[in-house]
PDB file of C-alpha atoms in Angstrom:
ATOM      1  CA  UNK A  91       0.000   0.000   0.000  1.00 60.00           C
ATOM      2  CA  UNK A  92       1.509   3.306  -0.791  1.00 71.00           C
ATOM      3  CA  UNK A  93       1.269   5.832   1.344  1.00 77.00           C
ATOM      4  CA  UNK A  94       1.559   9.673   1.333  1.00 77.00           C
ATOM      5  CA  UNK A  95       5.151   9.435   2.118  1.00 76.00           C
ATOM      6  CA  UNK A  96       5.675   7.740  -0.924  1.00 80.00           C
ATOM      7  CA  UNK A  97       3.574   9.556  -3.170  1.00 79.00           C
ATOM      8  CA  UNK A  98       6.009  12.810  -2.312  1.00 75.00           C
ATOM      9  CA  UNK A  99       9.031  10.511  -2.639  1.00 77.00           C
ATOM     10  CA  UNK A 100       8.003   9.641  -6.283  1.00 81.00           C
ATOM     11  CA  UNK A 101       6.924  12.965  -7.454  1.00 75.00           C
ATOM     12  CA  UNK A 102      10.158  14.259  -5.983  1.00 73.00           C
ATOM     13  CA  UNK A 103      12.147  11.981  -8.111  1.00 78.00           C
ATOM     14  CA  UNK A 104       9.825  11.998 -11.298  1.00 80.00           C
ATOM     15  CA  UNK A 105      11.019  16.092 -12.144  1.00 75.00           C
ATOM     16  CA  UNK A 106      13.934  17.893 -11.623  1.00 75.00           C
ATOM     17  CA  UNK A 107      13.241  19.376  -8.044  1.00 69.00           C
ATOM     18  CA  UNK A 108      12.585  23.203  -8.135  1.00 78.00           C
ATOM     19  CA  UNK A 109      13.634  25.232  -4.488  1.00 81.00           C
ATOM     20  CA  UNK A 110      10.354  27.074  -4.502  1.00 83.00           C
ATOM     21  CA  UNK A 111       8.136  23.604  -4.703  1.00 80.00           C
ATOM     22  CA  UNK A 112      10.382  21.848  -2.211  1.00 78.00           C
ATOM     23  CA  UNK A 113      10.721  24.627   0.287  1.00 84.00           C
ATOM     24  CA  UNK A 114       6.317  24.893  -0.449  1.00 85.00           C
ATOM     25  CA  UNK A 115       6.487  21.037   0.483  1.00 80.00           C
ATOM     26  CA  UNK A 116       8.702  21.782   3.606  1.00 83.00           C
ATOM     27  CA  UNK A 117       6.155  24.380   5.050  1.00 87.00           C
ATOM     28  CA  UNK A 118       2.849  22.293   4.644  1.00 87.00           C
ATOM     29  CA  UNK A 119       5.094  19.359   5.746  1.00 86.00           C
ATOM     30  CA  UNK A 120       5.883  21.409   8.831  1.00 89.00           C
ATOM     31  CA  UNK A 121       2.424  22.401   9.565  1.00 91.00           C
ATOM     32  CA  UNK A 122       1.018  18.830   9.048  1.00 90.00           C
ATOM     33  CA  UNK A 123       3.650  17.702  12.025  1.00 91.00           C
ATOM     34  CA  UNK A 124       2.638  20.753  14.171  1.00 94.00           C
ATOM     35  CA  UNK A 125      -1.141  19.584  13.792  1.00 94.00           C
ATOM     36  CA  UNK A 126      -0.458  16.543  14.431  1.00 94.00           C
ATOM     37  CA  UNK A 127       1.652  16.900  17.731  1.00 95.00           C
ATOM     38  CA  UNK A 128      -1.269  18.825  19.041  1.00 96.00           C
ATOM     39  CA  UNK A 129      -3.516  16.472  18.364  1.00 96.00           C
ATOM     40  CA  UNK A 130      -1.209  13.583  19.931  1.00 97.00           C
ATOM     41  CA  UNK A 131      -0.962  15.634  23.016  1.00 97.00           C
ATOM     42  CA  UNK A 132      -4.535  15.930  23.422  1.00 97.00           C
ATOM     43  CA  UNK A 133      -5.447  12.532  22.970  1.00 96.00           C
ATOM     44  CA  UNK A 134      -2.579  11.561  25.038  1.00 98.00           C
ATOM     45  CA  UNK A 135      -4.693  14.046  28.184  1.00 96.00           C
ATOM     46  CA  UNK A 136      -7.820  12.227  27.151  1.00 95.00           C
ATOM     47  CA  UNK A 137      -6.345   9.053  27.806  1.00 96.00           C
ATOM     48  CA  UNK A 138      -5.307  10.299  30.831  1.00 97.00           C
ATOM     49  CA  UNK A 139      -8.273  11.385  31.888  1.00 96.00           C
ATOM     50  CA  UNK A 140     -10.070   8.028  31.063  1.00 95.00           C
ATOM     51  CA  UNK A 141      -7.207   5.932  32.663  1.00 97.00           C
ATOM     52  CA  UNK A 142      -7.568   8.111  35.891  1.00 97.00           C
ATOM     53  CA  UNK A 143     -11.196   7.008  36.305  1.00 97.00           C
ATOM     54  CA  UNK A 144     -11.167   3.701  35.292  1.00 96.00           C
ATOM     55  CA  UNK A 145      -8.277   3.759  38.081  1.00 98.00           C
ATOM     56  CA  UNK A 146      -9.916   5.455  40.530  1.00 97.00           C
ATOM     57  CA  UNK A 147     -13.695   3.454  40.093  1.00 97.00           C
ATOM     58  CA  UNK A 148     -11.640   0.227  40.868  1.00 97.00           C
ATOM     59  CA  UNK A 149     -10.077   1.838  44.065  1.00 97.00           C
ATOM     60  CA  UNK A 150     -13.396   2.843  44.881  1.00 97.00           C
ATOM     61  CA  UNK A 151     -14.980  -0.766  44.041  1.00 96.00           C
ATOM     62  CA  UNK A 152     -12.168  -1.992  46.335  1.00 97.00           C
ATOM     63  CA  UNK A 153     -12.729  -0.235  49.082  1.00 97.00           C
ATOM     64  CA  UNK A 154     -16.541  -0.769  49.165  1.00 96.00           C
ATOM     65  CA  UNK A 155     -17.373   3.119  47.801  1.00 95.00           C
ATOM     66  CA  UNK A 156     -21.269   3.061  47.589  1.00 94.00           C
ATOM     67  CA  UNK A 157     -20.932   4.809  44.307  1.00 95.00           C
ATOM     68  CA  UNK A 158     -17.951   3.827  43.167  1.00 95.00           C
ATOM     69  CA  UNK A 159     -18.996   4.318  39.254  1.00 95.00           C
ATOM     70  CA  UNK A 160     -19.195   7.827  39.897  1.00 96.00           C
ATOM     71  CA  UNK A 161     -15.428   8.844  38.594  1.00 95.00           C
ATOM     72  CA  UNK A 162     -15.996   6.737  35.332  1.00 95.00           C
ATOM     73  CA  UNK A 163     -19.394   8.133  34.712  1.00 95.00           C
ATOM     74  CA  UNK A 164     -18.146  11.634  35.061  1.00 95.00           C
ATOM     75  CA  UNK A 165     -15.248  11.601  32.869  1.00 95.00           C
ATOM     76  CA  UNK A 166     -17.866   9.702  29.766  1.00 94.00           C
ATOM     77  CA  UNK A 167     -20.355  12.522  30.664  1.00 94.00           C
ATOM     78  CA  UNK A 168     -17.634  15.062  29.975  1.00 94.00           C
ATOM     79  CA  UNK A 169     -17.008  13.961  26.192  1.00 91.00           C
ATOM     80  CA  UNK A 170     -20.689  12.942  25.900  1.00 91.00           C
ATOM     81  CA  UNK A 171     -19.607   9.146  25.789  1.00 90.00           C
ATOM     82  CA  UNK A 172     -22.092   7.839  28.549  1.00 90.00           C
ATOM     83  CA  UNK A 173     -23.917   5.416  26.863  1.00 90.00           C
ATOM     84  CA  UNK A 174     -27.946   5.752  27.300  1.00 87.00           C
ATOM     85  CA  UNK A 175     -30.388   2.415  27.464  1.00 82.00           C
ATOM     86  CA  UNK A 176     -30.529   2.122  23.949  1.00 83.00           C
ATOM     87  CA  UNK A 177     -26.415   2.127  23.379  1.00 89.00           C
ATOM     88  CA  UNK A 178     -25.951  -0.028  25.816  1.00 89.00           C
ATOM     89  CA  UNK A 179     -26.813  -3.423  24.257  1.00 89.00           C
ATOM     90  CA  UNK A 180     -24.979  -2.397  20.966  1.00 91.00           C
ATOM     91  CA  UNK A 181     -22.105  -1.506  23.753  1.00 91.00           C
ATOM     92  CA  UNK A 182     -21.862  -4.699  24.827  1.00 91.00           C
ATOM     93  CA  UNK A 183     -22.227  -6.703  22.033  1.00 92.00           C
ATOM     94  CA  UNK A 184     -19.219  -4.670  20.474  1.00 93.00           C
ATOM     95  CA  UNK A 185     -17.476  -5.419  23.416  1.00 92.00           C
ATOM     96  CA  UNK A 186     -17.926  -9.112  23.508  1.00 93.00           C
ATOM     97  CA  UNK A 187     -17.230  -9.185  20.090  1.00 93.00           C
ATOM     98  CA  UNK A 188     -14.089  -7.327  20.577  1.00 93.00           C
ATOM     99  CA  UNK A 189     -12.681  -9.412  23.409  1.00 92.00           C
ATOM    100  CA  UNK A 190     -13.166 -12.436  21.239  1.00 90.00           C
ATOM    101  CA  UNK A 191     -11.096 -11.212  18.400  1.00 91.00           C
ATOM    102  CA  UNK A 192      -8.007 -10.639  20.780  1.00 90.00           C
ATOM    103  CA  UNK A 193      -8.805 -13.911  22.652  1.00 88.00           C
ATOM    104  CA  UNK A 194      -7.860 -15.450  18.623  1.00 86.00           C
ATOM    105  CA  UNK A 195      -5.122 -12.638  18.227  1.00 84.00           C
ATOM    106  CA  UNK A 196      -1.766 -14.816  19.382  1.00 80.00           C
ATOM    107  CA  UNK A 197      -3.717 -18.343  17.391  1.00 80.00           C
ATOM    108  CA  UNK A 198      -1.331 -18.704  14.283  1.00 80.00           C
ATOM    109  CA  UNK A 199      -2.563 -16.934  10.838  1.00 75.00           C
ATOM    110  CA  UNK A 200      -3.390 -19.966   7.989  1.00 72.00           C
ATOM    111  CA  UNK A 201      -1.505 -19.903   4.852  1.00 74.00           C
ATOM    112  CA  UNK A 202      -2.395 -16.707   2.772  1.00 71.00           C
ATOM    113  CA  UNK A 203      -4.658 -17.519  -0.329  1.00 68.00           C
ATOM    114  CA  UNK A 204      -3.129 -15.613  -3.959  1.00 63.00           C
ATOM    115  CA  UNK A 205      -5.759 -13.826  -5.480  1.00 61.00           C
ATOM    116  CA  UNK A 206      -4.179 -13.548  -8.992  1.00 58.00           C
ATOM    117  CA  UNK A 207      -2.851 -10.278 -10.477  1.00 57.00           C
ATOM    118  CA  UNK A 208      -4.074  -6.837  -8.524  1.00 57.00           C
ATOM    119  CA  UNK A 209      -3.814  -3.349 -10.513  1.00 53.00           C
ATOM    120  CA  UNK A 210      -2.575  -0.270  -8.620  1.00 52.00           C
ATOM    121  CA  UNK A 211      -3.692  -0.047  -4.629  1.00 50.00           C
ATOM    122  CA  UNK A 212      -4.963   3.276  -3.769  1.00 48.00           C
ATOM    123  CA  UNK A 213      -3.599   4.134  -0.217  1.00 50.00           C
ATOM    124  CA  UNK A 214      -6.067   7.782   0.741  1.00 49.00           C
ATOM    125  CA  UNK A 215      -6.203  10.910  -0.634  1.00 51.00           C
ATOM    126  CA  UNK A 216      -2.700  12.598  -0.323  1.00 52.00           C
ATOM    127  CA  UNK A 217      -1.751  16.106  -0.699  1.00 51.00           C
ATOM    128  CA  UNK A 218      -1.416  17.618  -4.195  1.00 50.00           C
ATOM    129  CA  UNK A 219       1.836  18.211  -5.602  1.00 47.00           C
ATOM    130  CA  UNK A 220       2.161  20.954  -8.137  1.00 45.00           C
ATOM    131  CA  UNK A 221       4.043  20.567 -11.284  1.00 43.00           C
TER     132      UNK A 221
END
């Protein structure tokens, strides 16, 4: 599968390179890697967050907290994530069906089947490249 990085890689050595176009490239590369550290850092405070609670709702469990769902609930409330009646049997049939799949995770894979010739794979929609 090709990938952005690739698609750059190839234009780059299809045409002579021209300063103006690479430094160009260089800038929105730049700001794509600034966007994305934000966004890392925020999910990385979300998670956080979320691991906190779960933490903190098992403490409470533990030590026989009469509400002891209270942290957990909280922090889903606060990104509108707590489920209401009709979510939650979808909710848990995801999750069943989730902990099955990584319950088969570590079982070995069975031989791969060939499906003949393939044309090109198209990996997303990548930036545009002027020439």
């Amino acid at each position: 599968m090709r990938s952005e990085f690739d698609d750059i890689r190839a234009h780059i050595t299809a045409e002579p390179p021209r300063p103006s176009e690479l430094l160009e490239l260089a800038h929105s590369l730049l700001d794509d890697l600034e966007q994305l550290r934000t966004r890392e850092a925020i999910l990385r405070s979300h998670y956080l967050a979320l691991l906190t609670a779960a933490r903190a709702t098992v403490a409470a469990d533990s030590a026989g907290h009469p509400a002891a769902l209270t942290f957990l609930q909280h922090e889903l409330a606060e990104h509108g994530q707590l489920p209401d009646g009709e979510q939650a049997q979808r909710i848990l049939s995801d999750a069943v069906a989730a902990q099955s799949m990584l319950a088969h995770l570590d079982e070995p894979a069975g031989p791969r089947r060939s499906r003949g010739a393939r044309g090109p794979v198209c990996g997303g929609v990548s930036r545009s490249l002027r020439s």
